[in-house]
Amino acid sequence: MKLLVATTNPGKLREIAGILEHAPVELVSLDDVGEIPEPEEIGLTFADNARLKALYYHRATGLPSVADDSGLEIEALDGLPGIHSARWEGSDYAVKFRKIYELLDMKGKRGSSARFVCRVALADRGEVIFESAGVIEGVIADTPRGDHGFGYDPIFLYPPLGRTTAELDRDLKATVSHRGRAFEALAVFLKSPPNGRW
Ligand code: ITT
């Protein structure tokens, strides 16, 4: 059974492929299905956008499609950048990090609590047939650190390991991350769907 991992983000794709390595599916990426314009992410929640993307790519390709909508919520910034994480303050992460530190310093809260959130939706036969969620709680690191991962990983400190998620290799990040938790639940579903097939 083919499963389209419907993301344009290479960092996400690498992590998802690692987590689903032993799932009973043949993973296909957007590179394998030809040019498809990106959908507008007009949902108001991570869950809405995950469903929207999964259904959109499923309808465009006819393949069972899984989408991930995720982001960073910083407590002292009232949950920003949240569902807008990918495009908030542009696409240059050095600039995004500077802006975050500037806003946090104005409030005297550089080490604010923060969390990464991930919602996953799987669409097949014209509808969403599975959803899952994962969260990892942490704090904003005093300075960016680490070269692994992608996006906001260098500024997200995971206190139980005393490292940013950019200082964890892919497999270790997957054991503790929002995406790891949400996609592990998908892997369980793929191995034993409730009605014997999915
Ligand atoms: P697709 O919609 O094509 O999957 P995207 O990157 O636009 O790609 P989202 O709309 O879900 O995806 O935005 C997710 C953003 O949240 C991502 O670009 C990062 O900025 C941030 N993010 C999510 N998970 C992350 C992680 O594990 N590490 C670092 N940053 C993360």
Tab-separated table of C-alpha atoms and ligand atoms in Angstrom:
chain	number	residue	atom	x	y	z
A	1	MET	CA	0.000	0.000	0.000
A	2	LYS	CA	1.367	3.406	-1.000
A	3	LEU	CA	1.140	6.317	1.439
A	4	LEU	CA	1.785	9.877	0.305
A	5	VAL	CA	3.601	11.941	2.934
A	6	ALA	CA	2.073	15.258	1.924
A	7	THR	CA	4.585	17.854	3.058
A	8	THR	CA	6.707	20.401	1.224
A	9	ASN	CA	9.054	20.643	4.220
A	10	PRO	CA	12.165	18.437	3.753
A	11	GLY	CA	12.930	18.527	7.513
A	12	LYS	CA	9.517	17.113	8.347
A	13	LEU	CA	9.748	14.548	5.551
A	14	ARG	CA	13.054	13.171	6.889
A	15	GLU	CA	11.647	12.829	10.393
A	16	ILE	CA	8.375	11.231	9.246
A	17	ALA	CA	10.209	8.745	6.986
A	18	GLY	CA	12.357	7.737	9.971
A	19	ILE	CA	9.376	7.229	12.284
A	20	LEU	CA	7.368	5.248	9.684
A	21	GLU	CA	10.392	3.198	8.579
A	22	HIS	CA	8.877	-0.087	9.754
A	23	ALA	CA	5.231	0.689	9.014
A	24	PRO	CA	3.617	-1.627	6.437
A	25	VAL	CA	3.451	1.039	3.722
A	26	GLU	CA	5.492	2.255	0.776
A	27	LEU	CA	6.163	5.931	1.427
A	28	VAL	CA	5.785	8.313	-1.491
A	29	SER	CA	6.728	12.003	-1.329
A	30	LEU	CA	5.415	15.029	-3.231
A	31	ASP	CA	8.547	14.779	-5.418
A	32	ASP	CA	7.189	11.456	-6.726
A	33	VAL	CA	3.770	12.713	-7.827
A	34	GLY	CA	4.504	15.700	-10.067
A	35	GLU	CA	3.793	19.372	-9.541
A	36	ILE	CA	0.780	20.119	-7.317
A	37	PRO	CA	0.173	23.725	-6.219
A	38	GLU	CA	0.248	24.099	-2.426
A	39	PRO	CA	-3.149	24.469	-0.737
A	40	GLU	CA	-3.928	27.634	1.196
A	41	GLU	CA	-3.751	26.831	4.890
A	42	ILE	CA	-6.861	28.735	5.932
A	43	GLY	CA	-7.739	26.615	8.960
A	44	LEU	CA	-7.862	28.254	12.389
A	45	THR	CA	-6.250	25.324	14.206
A	46	PHE	CA	-3.452	22.810	13.650
A	47	ALA	CA	-6.098	20.085	13.394
A	48	ASP	CA	-8.086	21.974	10.715
A	49	ASN	CA	-4.962	22.529	8.622
A	50	ALA	CA	-3.796	18.917	8.941
A	51	ARG	CA	-7.200	17.695	7.706
A	52	LEU	CA	-7.280	20.300	4.931
A	53	LYS	CA	-3.829	19.300	3.627
A	54	ALA	CA	-4.452	15.550	3.867
A	55	LEU	CA	-7.759	15.799	1.964
A	56	TYR	CA	-6.342	18.217	-0.606
A	57	TYR	CA	-3.386	15.985	-1.554
A	58	HIS	CA	-5.526	12.834	-1.399
A	59	ARG	CA	-8.007	14.383	-3.871
A	60	ALA	CA	-5.178	15.642	-6.106
A	61	THR	CA	-3.384	12.277	-6.317
A	62	GLY	CA	-5.946	9.594	-5.430
A	63	LEU	CA	-3.386	8.228	-2.953
A	64	PRO	CA	-3.919	7.718	0.771
A	65	SER	CA	-2.285	10.886	2.085
A	66	VAL	CA	-0.978	11.910	5.477
A	67	ALA	CA	-0.374	15.524	6.473
A	68	ASP	CA	1.281	17.120	9.488
A	69	ASP	CA	0.415	20.587	10.711
A	70	SER	CA	2.709	21.748	13.445
A	71	GLY	CA	4.279	24.742	15.082
A	72	LEU	CA	5.849	26.399	18.094
A	73	GLU	CA	3.726	28.043	20.793
A	74	ILE	CA	5.608	30.426	23.103
A	75	GLU	CA	3.754	31.029	26.325
A	76	ALA	CA	5.029	34.576	27.038
A	77	LEU	CA	4.036	35.584	23.477
A	78	ASP	CA	0.468	34.319	23.920
A	79	GLY	CA	1.097	31.248	21.789
A	80	LEU	CA	2.927	32.945	18.904
A	81	PRO	CA	4.037	31.979	16.276
A	82	GLY	CA	1.535	29.080	16.569
A	83	ILE	CA	-0.225	28.000	13.396
A	84	HIS	CA	1.714	30.706	11.522
A	85	SER	CA	5.128	29.269	12.513
A	86	ALA	CA	6.302	28.531	8.954
A	87	ARG	CA	5.799	32.045	7.598
A	88	TRP	CA	5.826	34.251	10.726
A	89	GLU	CA	8.384	37.093	10.242
A	90	GLY	CA	9.542	35.572	6.927
A	91	SER	CA	11.506	32.464	6.102
A	92	ASP	CA	14.967	33.289	7.505
A	93	TYR	CA	15.241	31.551	10.886
A	94	ALA	CA	18.063	33.820	12.094
A	95	VAL	CA	15.679	36.755	11.635
A	96	LYS	CA	12.783	34.874	13.265
A	97	PHE	CA	14.951	33.979	16.289
A	98	ARG	CA	16.107	37.607	16.688
A	99	LYS	CA	12.493	38.768	16.657
A	100	ILE	CA	11.493	36.174	19.257
A	101	TYR	CA	14.357	37.189	21.575
A	102	GLU	CA	13.521	40.874	21.072
A	103	LEU	CA	9.857	40.311	21.991
A	104	LEU	CA	10.758	38.104	24.964
A	105	ASP	CA	13.412	40.550	26.237
A	106	MET	CA	10.839	43.357	26.142
A	107	LYS	CA	8.828	41.289	28.616
A	108	GLY	CA	11.861	40.076	30.585
A	109	LYS	CA	10.946	36.482	29.701
A	110	ARG	CA	13.729	35.098	27.510
A	111	GLY	CA	13.389	31.613	29.056
A	112	SER	CA	9.641	31.406	28.471
A	113	SER	CA	7.888	28.046	28.476
A	114	ALA	CA	7.103	26.824	24.975
A	115	ARG	CA	5.774	23.769	23.232
A	116	PHE	CA	5.885	22.194	19.819
A	117	VAL	CA	2.509	20.893	18.700
A	118	CYS	CA	1.822	18.430	15.890
A	119	ARG	CA	-1.493	17.303	14.457
A	120	VAL	CA	-1.624	14.493	11.932
A	121	ALA	CA	-4.456	13.577	9.572
A	122	LEU	CA	-4.710	10.629	7.181
A	123	ALA	CA	-7.155	10.861	4.269
A	124	ASP	CA	-8.331	7.942	2.154
A	125	ARG	CA	-11.508	7.027	0.231
A	126	GLY	CA	-12.510	10.716	0.180
A	127	GLU	CA	-12.427	11.317	3.932
A	128	VAL	CA	-10.220	11.713	6.959
A	129	ILE	CA	-9.905	8.237	8.449
A	130	PHE	CA	-7.365	8.820	11.227
A	131	GLU	CA	-6.095	11.729	13.327
A	132	SER	CA	-3.515	12.006	16.064
A	133	ALA	CA	-1.697	14.658	18.069
A	134	GLY	CA	1.605	15.105	19.857
A	135	VAL	CA	3.146	17.775	22.071
A	136	ILE	CA	6.609	18.355	23.528
A	137	GLU	CA	6.974	20.835	26.391
A	138	GLY	CA	10.129	22.892	26.813
A	139	VAL	CA	11.525	26.394	27.213
A	140	ILE	CA	13.155	28.907	24.902
A	141	ALA	CA	16.952	28.457	25.068
A	142	ASP	CA	19.020	31.488	26.056
A	143	THR	CA	20.798	31.346	22.656
A	144	PRO	CA	20.286	29.173	19.532
A	145	ARG	CA	22.255	25.886	19.669
A	146	GLY	CA	22.692	22.766	17.508
A	147	ASP	CA	22.736	21.749	13.847
A	148	HIS	CA	20.222	18.888	13.677
A	149	GLY	CA	16.537	19.137	12.889
A	150	PHE	CA	15.066	22.184	11.198
A	151	GLY	CA	13.005	25.302	11.818
A	152	TYR	CA	12.873	26.461	15.445
A	153	ASP	CA	14.825	23.477	16.854
A	154	PRO	CA	17.939	25.548	17.806
A	155	ILE	CA	15.925	27.723	20.235
A	156	PHE	CA	13.774	24.957	21.762
A	157	LEU	CA	15.377	23.558	24.909
A	158	TYR	CA	14.048	20.219	26.134
A	159	PRO	CA	14.824	20.295	29.883
A	160	PRO	CA	14.760	16.508	30.579
A	161	LEU	CA	17.758	16.097	28.227
A	162	GLY	CA	19.271	19.552	28.868
A	163	ARG	CA	19.630	20.051	25.114
A	164	THR	CA	17.847	21.877	22.334
A	165	THR	CA	16.015	19.650	19.868
A	166	ALA	CA	18.646	20.762	17.312
A	167	GLU	CA	21.225	19.005	19.522
A	168	LEU	CA	19.377	15.658	19.286
A	169	ASP	CA	19.929	13.328	16.350
A	170	ARG	CA	16.874	12.400	14.318
A	171	ASP	CA	16.107	9.150	16.122
A	172	LEU	CA	16.476	10.627	19.589
A	173	LYS	CA	14.348	13.646	18.678
A	174	ALA	CA	11.647	11.265	17.409
A	175	THR	CA	11.460	9.464	20.772
A	176	VAL	CA	10.493	12.680	22.584
A	177	SER	CA	9.052	15.034	19.967
A	178	HIS	CA	5.542	16.184	19.112
A	179	ARG	CA	5.959	14.621	15.654
A	180	GLY	CA	7.371	11.391	17.046
A	181	ARG	CA	4.352	10.954	19.318
A	182	ALA	CA	1.760	11.816	16.680
A	183	PHE	CA	3.321	9.597	13.973
A	184	GLU	CA	3.945	6.678	16.363
A	185	ALA	CA	0.164	6.640	16.859
A	186	LEU	CA	-0.246	6.586	13.067
A	187	ALA	CA	2.252	3.703	12.810
A	188	VAL	CA	0.165	1.694	15.297
A	189	PHE	CA	-2.987	2.419	13.288
A	190	LEU	CA	-1.322	1.366	10.008
A	191	LYS	CA	-0.170	-1.919	11.552
A	192	SER	CA	-3.591	-2.841	12.908
A	193	PRO	CA	-6.454	-0.721	11.588
A	194	PRO	CA	-9.655	-1.267	13.619
A	195	ASN	CA	-11.683	-2.767	10.723
A	196	GLY	CA	-8.817	-4.878	9.378
A	197	ARG	CA	-8.018	-2.501	6.509
A	198	TRP	CA	-7.592	1.192	5.999
B	1	ITT	P1	3.895	21.648	4.915
B	1	ITT	O1	2.660	22.474	5.243
B	1	ITT	O2	4.109	21.508	3.447
B	1	ITT	O3	3.933	20.338	5.644
B	1	ITT	P2	5.249	23.685	6.454
B	1	ITT	O4	6.651	23.833	6.968
B	1	ITT	O5	4.596	24.902	5.839
B	1	ITT	O6	5.209	22.449	5.441
B	1	ITT	P3	3.393	23.840	8.678
B	1	ITT	O7	2.445	24.789	8.030
B	1	ITT	O8	2.839	22.719	9.500
B	1	ITT	O9	4.342	23.142	7.618
B	1	ITT	O10	4.403	24.686	9.576
B	1	ITT	C1	5.253	24.028	10.452
B	1	ITT	C2	6.318	25.003	10.935
B	1	ITT	O11	6.432	24.894	12.369
B	1	ITT	C3	7.682	24.600	10.397
B	1	ITT	O12	7.925	25.189	9.136
B	1	ITT	C4	8.604	25.105	11.500
B	1	ITT	O13	8.768	26.502	11.375
B	1	ITT	C5	7.780	24.833	12.755
B	1	ITT	N1	8.048	23.470	13.280
B	1	ITT	C6	7.162	22.429	13.326
B	1	ITT	N2	7.739	21.323	13.812
B	1	ITT	C7	9.005	21.661	14.086
B	1	ITT	C8	10.108	20.939	14.582
B	1	ITT	O14	10.027	19.631	14.845
B	1	ITT	N3	11.261	21.584	14.743
B	1	ITT	C9	11.365	22.885	14.445
B	1	ITT	N4	10.396	23.642	13.948
B	1	ITT	C10	9.204	23.039	13.760
